[in-house]
Coordinates of N, CA and C in Angstrom, one line a residue:
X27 N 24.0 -8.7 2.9 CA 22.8 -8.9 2.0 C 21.5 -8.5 2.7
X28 N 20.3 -7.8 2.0 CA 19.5 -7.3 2.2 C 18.7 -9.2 3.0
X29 N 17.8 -8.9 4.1 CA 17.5 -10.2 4.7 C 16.1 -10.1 4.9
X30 N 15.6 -8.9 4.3 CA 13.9 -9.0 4.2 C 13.8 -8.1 2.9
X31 N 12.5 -7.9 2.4 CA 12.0 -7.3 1.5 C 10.5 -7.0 2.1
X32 N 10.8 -5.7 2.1 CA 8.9 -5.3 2.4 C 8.1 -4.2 1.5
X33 N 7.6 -4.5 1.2 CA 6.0 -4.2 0.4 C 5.4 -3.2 0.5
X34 N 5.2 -1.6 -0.5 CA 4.0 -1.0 -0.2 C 2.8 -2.3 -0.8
X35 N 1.7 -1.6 -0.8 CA 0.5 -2.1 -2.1 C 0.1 -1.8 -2.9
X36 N -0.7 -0.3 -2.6 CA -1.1 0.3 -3.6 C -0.2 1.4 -4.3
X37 N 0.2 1.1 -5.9 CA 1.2 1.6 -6.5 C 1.9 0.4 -6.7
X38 N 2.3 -0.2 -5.9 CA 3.4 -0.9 -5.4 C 3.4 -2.6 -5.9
X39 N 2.0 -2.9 -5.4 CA 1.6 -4.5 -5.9 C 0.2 -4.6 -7.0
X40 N -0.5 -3.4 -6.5 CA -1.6 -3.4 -7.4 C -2.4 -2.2 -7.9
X41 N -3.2 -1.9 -8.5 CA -4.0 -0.7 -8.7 C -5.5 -0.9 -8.6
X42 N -5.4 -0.4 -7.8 CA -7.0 -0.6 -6.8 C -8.3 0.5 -7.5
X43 N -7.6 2.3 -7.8 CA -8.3 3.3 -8.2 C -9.1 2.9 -8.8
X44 N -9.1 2.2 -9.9 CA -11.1 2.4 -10.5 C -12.4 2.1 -10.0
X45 N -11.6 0.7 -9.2 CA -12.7 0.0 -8.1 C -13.1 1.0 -7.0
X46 N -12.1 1.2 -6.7 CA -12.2 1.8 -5.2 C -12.8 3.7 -5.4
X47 N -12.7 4.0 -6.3 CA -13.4 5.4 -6.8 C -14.9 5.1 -7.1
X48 N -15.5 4.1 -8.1 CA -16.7 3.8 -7.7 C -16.9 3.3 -6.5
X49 N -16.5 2.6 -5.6 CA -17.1 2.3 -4.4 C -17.0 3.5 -3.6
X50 N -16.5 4.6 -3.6 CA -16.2 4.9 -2.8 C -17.5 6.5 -2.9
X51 N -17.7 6.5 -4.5 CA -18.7 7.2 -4.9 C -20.3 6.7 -4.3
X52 N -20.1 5.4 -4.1 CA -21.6 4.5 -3.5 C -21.5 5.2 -2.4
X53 N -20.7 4.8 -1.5 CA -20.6 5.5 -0.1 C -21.3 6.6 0.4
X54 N -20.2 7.6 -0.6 CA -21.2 9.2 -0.6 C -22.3 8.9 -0.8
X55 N -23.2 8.5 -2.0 CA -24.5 8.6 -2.2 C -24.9 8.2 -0.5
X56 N -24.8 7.0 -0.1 CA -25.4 6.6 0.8 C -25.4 7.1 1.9
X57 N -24.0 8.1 2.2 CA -23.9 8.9 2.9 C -25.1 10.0 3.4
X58 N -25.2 10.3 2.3 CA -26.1 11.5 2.1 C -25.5 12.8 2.6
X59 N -24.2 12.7 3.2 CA -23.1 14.2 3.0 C -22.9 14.9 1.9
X60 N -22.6 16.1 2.5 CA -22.2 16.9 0.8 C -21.0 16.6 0.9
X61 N -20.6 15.8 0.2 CA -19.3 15.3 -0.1 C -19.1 15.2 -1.6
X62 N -17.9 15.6 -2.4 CA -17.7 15.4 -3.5 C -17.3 14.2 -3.6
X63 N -18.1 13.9 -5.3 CA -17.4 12.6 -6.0 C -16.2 12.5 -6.1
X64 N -15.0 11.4 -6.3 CA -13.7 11.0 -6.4 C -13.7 10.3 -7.6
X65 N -12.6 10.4 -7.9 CA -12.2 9.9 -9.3 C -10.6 8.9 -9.0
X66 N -10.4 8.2 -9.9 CA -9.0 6.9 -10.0 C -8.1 8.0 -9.9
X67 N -7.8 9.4 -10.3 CA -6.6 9.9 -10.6 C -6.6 10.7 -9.2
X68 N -7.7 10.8 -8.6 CA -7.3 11.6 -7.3 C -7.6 10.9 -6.8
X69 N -7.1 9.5 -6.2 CA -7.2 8.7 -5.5 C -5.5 8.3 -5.8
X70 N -5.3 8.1 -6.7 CA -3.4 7.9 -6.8 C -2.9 8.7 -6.5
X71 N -3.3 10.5 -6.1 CA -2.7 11.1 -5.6 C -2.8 11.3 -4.0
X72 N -3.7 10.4 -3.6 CA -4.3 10.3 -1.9 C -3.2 8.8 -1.5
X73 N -3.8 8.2 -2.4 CA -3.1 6.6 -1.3 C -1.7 6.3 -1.4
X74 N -1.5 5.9 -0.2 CA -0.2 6.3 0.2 C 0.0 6.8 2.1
X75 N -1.2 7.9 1.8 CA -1.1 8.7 3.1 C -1.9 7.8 3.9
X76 N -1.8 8.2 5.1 CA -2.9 7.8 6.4 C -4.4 8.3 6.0
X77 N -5.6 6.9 5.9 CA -6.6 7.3 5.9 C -7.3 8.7 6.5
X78 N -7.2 9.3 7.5 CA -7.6 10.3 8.4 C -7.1 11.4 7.4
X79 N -5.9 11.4 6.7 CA -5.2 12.4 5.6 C -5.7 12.4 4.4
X80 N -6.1 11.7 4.0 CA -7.0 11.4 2.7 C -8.4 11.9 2.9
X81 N -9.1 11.7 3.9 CA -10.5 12.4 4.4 C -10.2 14.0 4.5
X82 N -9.3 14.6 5.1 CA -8.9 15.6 5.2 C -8.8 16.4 3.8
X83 N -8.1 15.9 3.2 CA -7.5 16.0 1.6 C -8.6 16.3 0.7
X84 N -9.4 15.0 1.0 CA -10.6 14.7 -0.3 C -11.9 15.7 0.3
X85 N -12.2 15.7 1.6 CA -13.4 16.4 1.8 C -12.9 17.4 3.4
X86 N -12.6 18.4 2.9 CA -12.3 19.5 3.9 C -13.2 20.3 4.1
X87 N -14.9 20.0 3.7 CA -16.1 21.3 3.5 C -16.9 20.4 4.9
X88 N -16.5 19.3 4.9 CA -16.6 18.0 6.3 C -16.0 18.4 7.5
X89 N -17.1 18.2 9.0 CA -16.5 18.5 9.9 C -15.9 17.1 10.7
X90 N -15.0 17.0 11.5 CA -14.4 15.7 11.9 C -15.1 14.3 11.7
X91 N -16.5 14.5 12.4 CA -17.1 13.1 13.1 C -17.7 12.9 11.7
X92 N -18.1 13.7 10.6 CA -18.7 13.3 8.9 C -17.6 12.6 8.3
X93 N -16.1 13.0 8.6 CA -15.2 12.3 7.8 C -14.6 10.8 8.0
X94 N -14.9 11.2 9.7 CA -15.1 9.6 10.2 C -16.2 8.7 9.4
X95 N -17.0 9.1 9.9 CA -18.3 8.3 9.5 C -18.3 7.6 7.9
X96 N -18.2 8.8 7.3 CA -17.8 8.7 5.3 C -16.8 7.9 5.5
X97 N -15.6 7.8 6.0 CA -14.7 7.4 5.6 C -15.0 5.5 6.0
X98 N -15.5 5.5 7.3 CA -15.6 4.0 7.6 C -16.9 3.7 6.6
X99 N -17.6 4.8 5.8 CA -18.6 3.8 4.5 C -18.1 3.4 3.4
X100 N -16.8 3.9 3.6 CA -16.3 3.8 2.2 C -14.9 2.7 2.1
X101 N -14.9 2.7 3.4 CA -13.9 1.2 3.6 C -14.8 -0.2 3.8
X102 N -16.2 0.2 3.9 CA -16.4 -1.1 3.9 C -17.4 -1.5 2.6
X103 N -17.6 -0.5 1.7 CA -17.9 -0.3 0.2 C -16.8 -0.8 -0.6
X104 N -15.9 -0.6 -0.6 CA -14.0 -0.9 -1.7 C -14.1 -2.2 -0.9
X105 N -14.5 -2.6 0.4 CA -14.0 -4.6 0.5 C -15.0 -5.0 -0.3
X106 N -16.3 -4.4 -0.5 CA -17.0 -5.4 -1.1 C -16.5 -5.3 -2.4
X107 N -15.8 -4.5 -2.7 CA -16.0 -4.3 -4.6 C -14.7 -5.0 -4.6
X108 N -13.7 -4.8 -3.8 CA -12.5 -5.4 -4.4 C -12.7 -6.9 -4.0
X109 N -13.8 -7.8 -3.5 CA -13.9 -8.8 -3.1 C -15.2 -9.4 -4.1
X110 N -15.7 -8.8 -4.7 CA -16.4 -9.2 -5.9 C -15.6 -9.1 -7.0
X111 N -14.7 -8.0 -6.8 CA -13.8 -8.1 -8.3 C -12.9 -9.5 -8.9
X112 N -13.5 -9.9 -9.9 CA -12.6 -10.7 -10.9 C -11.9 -10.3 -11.8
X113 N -11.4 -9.4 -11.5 CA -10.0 -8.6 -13.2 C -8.6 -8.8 -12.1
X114 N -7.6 -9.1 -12.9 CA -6.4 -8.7 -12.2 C -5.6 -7.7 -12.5
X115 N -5.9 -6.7 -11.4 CA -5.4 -5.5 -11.3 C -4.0 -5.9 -10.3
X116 N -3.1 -7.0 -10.3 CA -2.0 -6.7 -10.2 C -1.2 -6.0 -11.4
X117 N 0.3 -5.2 -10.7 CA 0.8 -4.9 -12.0 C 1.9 -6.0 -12.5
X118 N 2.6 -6.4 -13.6 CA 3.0 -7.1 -14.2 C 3.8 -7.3 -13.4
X119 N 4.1 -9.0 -13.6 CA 5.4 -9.7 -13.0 C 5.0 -10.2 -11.6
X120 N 4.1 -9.3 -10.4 CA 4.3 -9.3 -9.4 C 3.8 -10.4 -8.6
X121 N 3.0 -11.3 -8.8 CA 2.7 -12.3 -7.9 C 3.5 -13.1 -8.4
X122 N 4.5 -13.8 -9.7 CA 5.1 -14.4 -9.8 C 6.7 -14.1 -8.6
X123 N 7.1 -12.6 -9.4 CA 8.0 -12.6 -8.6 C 7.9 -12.1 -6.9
X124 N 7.2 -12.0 -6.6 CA 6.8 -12.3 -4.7 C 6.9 -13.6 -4.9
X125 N 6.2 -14.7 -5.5 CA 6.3 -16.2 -5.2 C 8.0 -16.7 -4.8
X126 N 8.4 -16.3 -6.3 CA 9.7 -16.4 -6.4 C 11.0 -16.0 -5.4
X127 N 10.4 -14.8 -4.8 CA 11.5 -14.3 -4.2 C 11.3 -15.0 -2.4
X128 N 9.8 -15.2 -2.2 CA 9.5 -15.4 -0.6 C 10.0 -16.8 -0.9
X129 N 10.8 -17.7 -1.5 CA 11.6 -19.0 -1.4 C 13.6 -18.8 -1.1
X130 N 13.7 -17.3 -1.3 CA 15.0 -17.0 -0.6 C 15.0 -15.9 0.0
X131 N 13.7 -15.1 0.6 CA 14.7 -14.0 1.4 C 12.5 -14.2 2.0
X132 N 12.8 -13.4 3.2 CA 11.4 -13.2 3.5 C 10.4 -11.8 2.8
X133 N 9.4 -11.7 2.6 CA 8.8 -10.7 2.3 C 7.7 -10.5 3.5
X134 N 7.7 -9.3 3.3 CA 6.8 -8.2 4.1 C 5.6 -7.2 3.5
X135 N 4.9 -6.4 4.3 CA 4.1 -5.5 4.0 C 3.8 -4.7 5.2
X136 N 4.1 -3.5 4.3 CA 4.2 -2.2 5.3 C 2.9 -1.4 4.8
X137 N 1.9 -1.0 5.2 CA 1.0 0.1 4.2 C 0.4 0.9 5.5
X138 N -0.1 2.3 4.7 CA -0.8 2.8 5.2 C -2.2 3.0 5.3
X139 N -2.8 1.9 4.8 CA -4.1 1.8 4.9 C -4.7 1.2 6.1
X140 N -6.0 1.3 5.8 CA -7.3 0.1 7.0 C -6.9 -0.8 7.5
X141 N -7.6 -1.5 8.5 CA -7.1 -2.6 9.1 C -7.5 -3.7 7.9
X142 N -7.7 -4.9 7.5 CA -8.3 -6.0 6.7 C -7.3 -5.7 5.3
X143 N -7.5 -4.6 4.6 CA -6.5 -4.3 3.5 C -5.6 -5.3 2.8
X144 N -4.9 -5.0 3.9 CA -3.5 -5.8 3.6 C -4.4 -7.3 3.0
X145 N -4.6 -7.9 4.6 CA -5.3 -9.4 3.8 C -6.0 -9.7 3.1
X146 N -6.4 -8.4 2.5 CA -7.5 -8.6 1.3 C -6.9 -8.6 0.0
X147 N -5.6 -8.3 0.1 CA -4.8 -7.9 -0.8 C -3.9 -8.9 -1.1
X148 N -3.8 -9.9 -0.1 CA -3.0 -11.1 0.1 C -4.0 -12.5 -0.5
X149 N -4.9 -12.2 -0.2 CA -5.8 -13.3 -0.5 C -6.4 -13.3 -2.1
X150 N -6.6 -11.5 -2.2 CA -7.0 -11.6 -3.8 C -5.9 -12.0 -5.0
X151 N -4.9 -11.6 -4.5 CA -3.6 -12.4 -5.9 C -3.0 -13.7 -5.2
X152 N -3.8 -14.3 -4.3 CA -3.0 -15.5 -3.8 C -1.7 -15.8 -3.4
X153 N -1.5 -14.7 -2.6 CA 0.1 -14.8 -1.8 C 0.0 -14.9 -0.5
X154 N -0.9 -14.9 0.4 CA -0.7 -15.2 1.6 C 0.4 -15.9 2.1
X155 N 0.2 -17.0 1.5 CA 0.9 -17.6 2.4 C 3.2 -17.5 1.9
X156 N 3.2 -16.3 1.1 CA 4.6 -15.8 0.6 C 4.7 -14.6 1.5
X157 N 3.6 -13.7 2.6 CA 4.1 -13.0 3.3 C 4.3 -13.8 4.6
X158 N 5.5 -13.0 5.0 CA 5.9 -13.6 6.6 C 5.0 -13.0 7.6
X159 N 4.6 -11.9 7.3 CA 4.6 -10.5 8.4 C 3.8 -9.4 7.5
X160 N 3.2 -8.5 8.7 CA 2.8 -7.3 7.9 C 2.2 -6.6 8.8
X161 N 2.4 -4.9 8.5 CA 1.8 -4.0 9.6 C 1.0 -2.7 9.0
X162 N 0.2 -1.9 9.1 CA -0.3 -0.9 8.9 C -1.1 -0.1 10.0
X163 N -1.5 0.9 9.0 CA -2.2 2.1 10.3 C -3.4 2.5 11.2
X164 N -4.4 1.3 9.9 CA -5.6 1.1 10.5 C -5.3 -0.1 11.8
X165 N -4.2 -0.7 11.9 CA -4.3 -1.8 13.2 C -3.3 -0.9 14.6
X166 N -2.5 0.0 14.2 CA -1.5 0.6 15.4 C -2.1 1.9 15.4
X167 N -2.4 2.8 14.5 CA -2.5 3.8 14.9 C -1.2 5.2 14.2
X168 N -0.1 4.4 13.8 CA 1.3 5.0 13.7 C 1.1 5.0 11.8
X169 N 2.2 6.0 11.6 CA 2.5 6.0 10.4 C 2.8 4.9 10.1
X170 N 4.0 5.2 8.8 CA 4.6 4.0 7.9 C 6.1 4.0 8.2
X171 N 6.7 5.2 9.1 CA 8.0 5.1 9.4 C 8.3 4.0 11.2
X172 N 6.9 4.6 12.1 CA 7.2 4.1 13.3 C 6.1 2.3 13.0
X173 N 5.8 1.9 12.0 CA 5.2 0.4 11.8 C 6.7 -0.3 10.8
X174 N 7.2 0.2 10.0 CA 8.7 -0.1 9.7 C 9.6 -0.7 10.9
X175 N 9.8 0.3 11.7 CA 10.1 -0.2 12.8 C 9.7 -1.5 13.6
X176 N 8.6 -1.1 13.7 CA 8.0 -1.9 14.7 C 7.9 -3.8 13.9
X177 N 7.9 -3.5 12.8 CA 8.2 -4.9 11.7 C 9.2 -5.3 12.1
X178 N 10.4 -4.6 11.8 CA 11.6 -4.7 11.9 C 12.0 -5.5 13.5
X179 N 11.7 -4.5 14.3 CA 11.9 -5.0 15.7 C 11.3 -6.4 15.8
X180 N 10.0 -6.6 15.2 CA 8.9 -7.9 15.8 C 10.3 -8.9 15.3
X181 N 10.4 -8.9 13.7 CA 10.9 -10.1 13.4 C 12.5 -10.0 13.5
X182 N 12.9 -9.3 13.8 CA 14.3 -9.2 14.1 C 15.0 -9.3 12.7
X183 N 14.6 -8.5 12.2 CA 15.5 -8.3 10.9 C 16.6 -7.3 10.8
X184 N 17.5 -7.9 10.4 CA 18.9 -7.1 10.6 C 18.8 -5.9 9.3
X185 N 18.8 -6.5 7.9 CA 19.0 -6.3 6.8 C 17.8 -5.5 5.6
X186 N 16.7 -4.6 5.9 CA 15.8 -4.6 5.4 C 16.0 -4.0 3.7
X187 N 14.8 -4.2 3.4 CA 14.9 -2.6 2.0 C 12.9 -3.3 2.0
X188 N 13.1 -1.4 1.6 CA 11.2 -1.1 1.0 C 11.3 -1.1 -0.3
X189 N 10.3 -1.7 -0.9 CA 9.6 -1.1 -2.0 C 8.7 0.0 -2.4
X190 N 8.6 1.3 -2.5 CA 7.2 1.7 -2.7 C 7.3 2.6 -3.9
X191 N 6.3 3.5 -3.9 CA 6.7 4.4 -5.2 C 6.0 5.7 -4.8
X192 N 6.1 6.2 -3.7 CA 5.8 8.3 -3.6 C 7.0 8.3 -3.0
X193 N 7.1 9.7 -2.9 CA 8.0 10.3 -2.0 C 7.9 10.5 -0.4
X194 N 6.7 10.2 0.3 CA 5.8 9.8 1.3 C 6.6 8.5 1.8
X195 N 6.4 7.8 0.9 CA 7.2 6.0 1.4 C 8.8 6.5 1.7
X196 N 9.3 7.1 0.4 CA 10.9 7.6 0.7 C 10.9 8.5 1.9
X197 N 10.2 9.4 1.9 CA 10.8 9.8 3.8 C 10.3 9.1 4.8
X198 N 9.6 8.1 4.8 CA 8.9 7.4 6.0 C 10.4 6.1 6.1
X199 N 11.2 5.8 4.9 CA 12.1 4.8 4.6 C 13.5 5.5 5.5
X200 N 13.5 7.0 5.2 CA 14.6 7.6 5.4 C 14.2 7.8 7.0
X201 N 13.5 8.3 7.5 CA 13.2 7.8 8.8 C 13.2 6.8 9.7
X202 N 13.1 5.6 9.2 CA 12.9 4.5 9.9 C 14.7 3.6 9.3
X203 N 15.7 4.5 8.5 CA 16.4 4.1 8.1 C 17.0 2.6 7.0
X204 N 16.1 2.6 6.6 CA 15.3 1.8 5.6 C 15.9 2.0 4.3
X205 N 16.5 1.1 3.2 CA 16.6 2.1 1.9 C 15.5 1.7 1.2
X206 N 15.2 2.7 0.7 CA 13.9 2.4 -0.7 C 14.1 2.9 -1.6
X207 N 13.6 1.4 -2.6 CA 13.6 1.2 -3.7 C 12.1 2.1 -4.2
X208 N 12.3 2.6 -5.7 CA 11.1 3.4 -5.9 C 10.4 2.5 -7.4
X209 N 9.7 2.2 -7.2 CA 8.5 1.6 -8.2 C 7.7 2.5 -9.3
X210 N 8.8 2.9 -9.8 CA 8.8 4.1 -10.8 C 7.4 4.0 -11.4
X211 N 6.8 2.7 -11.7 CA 5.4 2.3 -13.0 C 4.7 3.0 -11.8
X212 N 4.4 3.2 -10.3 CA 3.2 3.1 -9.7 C 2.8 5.1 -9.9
X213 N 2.5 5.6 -8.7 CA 1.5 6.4 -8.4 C 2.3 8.0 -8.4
X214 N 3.7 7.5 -8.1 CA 4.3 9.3 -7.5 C 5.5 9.4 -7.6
X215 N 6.4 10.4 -7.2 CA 7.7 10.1 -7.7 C 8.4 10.7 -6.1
X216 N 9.7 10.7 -7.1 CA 10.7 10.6 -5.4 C 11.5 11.5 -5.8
X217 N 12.2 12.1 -4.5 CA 12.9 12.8 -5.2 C 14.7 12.4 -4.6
X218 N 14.7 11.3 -4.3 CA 15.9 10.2 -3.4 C 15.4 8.9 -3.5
X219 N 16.0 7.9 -3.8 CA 16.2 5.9 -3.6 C 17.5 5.5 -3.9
X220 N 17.4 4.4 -3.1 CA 18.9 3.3 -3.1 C 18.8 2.9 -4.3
X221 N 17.4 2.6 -4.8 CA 17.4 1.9 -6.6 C 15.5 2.5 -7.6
X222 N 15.8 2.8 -8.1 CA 14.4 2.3 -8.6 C 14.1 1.0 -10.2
X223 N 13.0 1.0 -10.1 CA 12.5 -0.5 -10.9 C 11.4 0.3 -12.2
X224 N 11.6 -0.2 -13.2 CA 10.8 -0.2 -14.3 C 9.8 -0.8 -14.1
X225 N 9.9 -2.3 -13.9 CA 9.2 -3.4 -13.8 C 9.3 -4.2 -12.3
X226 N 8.2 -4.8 -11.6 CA 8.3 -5.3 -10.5 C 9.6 -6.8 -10.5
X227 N 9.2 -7.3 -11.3 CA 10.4 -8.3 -11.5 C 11.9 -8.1 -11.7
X228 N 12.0 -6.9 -11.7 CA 13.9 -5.9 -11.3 C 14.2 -6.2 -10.6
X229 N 13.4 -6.4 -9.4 CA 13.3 -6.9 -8.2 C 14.9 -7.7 -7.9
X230 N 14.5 -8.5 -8.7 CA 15.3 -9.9 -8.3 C 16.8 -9.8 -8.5
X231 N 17.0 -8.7 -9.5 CA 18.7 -8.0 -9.7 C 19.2 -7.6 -9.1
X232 N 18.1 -6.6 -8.1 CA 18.9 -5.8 -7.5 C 19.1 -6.5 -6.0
X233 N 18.3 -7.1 -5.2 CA 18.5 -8.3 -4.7 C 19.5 -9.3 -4.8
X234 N 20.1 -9.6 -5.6 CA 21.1 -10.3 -6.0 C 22.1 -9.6 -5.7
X235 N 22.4 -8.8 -6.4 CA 23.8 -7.5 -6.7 C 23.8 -6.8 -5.5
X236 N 23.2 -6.9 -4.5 CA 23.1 -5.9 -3.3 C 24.2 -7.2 -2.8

């Protein structure tokens, strides 16, 4: 039996793009770089990857130390907005069934984002205290295949499976030997998983039947 469950976010638990495209639009202004505006739909095609990849991605007319710079205004622009935000941009089912599920198996969170992220993301749908654990790239430095690991290893879990929804998550899974589940509603597709889900609360079938 599978003996953890770990988490992308974005895609995965919630959808951040509207917020985080305007904030991230403030930034530039404030920037005062020539940097192009961003929009929700190219931002569901960026998140996922390693921040540093997404600067790359979104503004390549940027030379290194501008993309640094822009990028740390615009992570600390999206905490204010997603910490002023009152709408719930989880997707359906999902903080029920994380509640549900962190009372028989542990849950986790793996992402490739900022350091704070995660906990901003735990604290805004009120789950904290349903994750055991959790790693990302803004605090190690490593992708999503070698922090899989490094989860794994911390808590000594024999039995894992991912959730996420790019193809990005699926080879970081197939790397780190992992199977993932693909979260068909979120951001991207796959082109290999052990299962995928319609709805976040599938969850709990295939969990079961494993």
């Amino acid at each position: 039996m599978f003996d953890a469950l770990i988490l992308d976010v974005d895609g995965t638990i919630w959808n951040t793009t509207p917020i985080v495209a305007n904030a991230w639009n403030e930034a530039i202004a404030l920037s005062g770089l020539p940097a192009k505006t961003v929009n929700a739909d190219m931002l569901k095609k960026e998140f996922g990857k390693t921040m540093d990849v997404i600067a790359d991605d979104l503004w390549p007319e940027l030379d290194a130390s501008q993309k640094e710079k822009l990028m740390s205004l615009c992570c600390t622009q999206e905490q204010q907005a997603l910490l002023q935000n009152t709408q719930d941009i989880t997707f359906a089912g999902v903080v029920d069934t994380i509640k549900s599920l962190s009372r028989q198996i542990g849950v986790f969170i793996v992402s490739n984002c900022q350091e704070g992220y995660i906990e901003l993301s735990m604290e805004k749908t009120g789950l904290t205290s349903c994750i055991t654990d959790y790693e990302c790239f803004g605090r190690t430095g490593k992708g999503k295949a070698d922090n899989l690991r490094l989860l794994i290893d911390r808590n000594k879990i024999k039995c894992p499976v991912y959730v996420g929804d790019t193809q990005g998550d699926a080879d970081a899974c197939a790397q780190a030997g992992v199977p993932f589940v693909w979260a068909e509603y979120g951001f991207g597709t796959t082109e290999s998983c052990y299962a995928k889900i319609n709805a976040f609360s599938e969850l709990e079938k295939i969990l079961k039947e494993h």
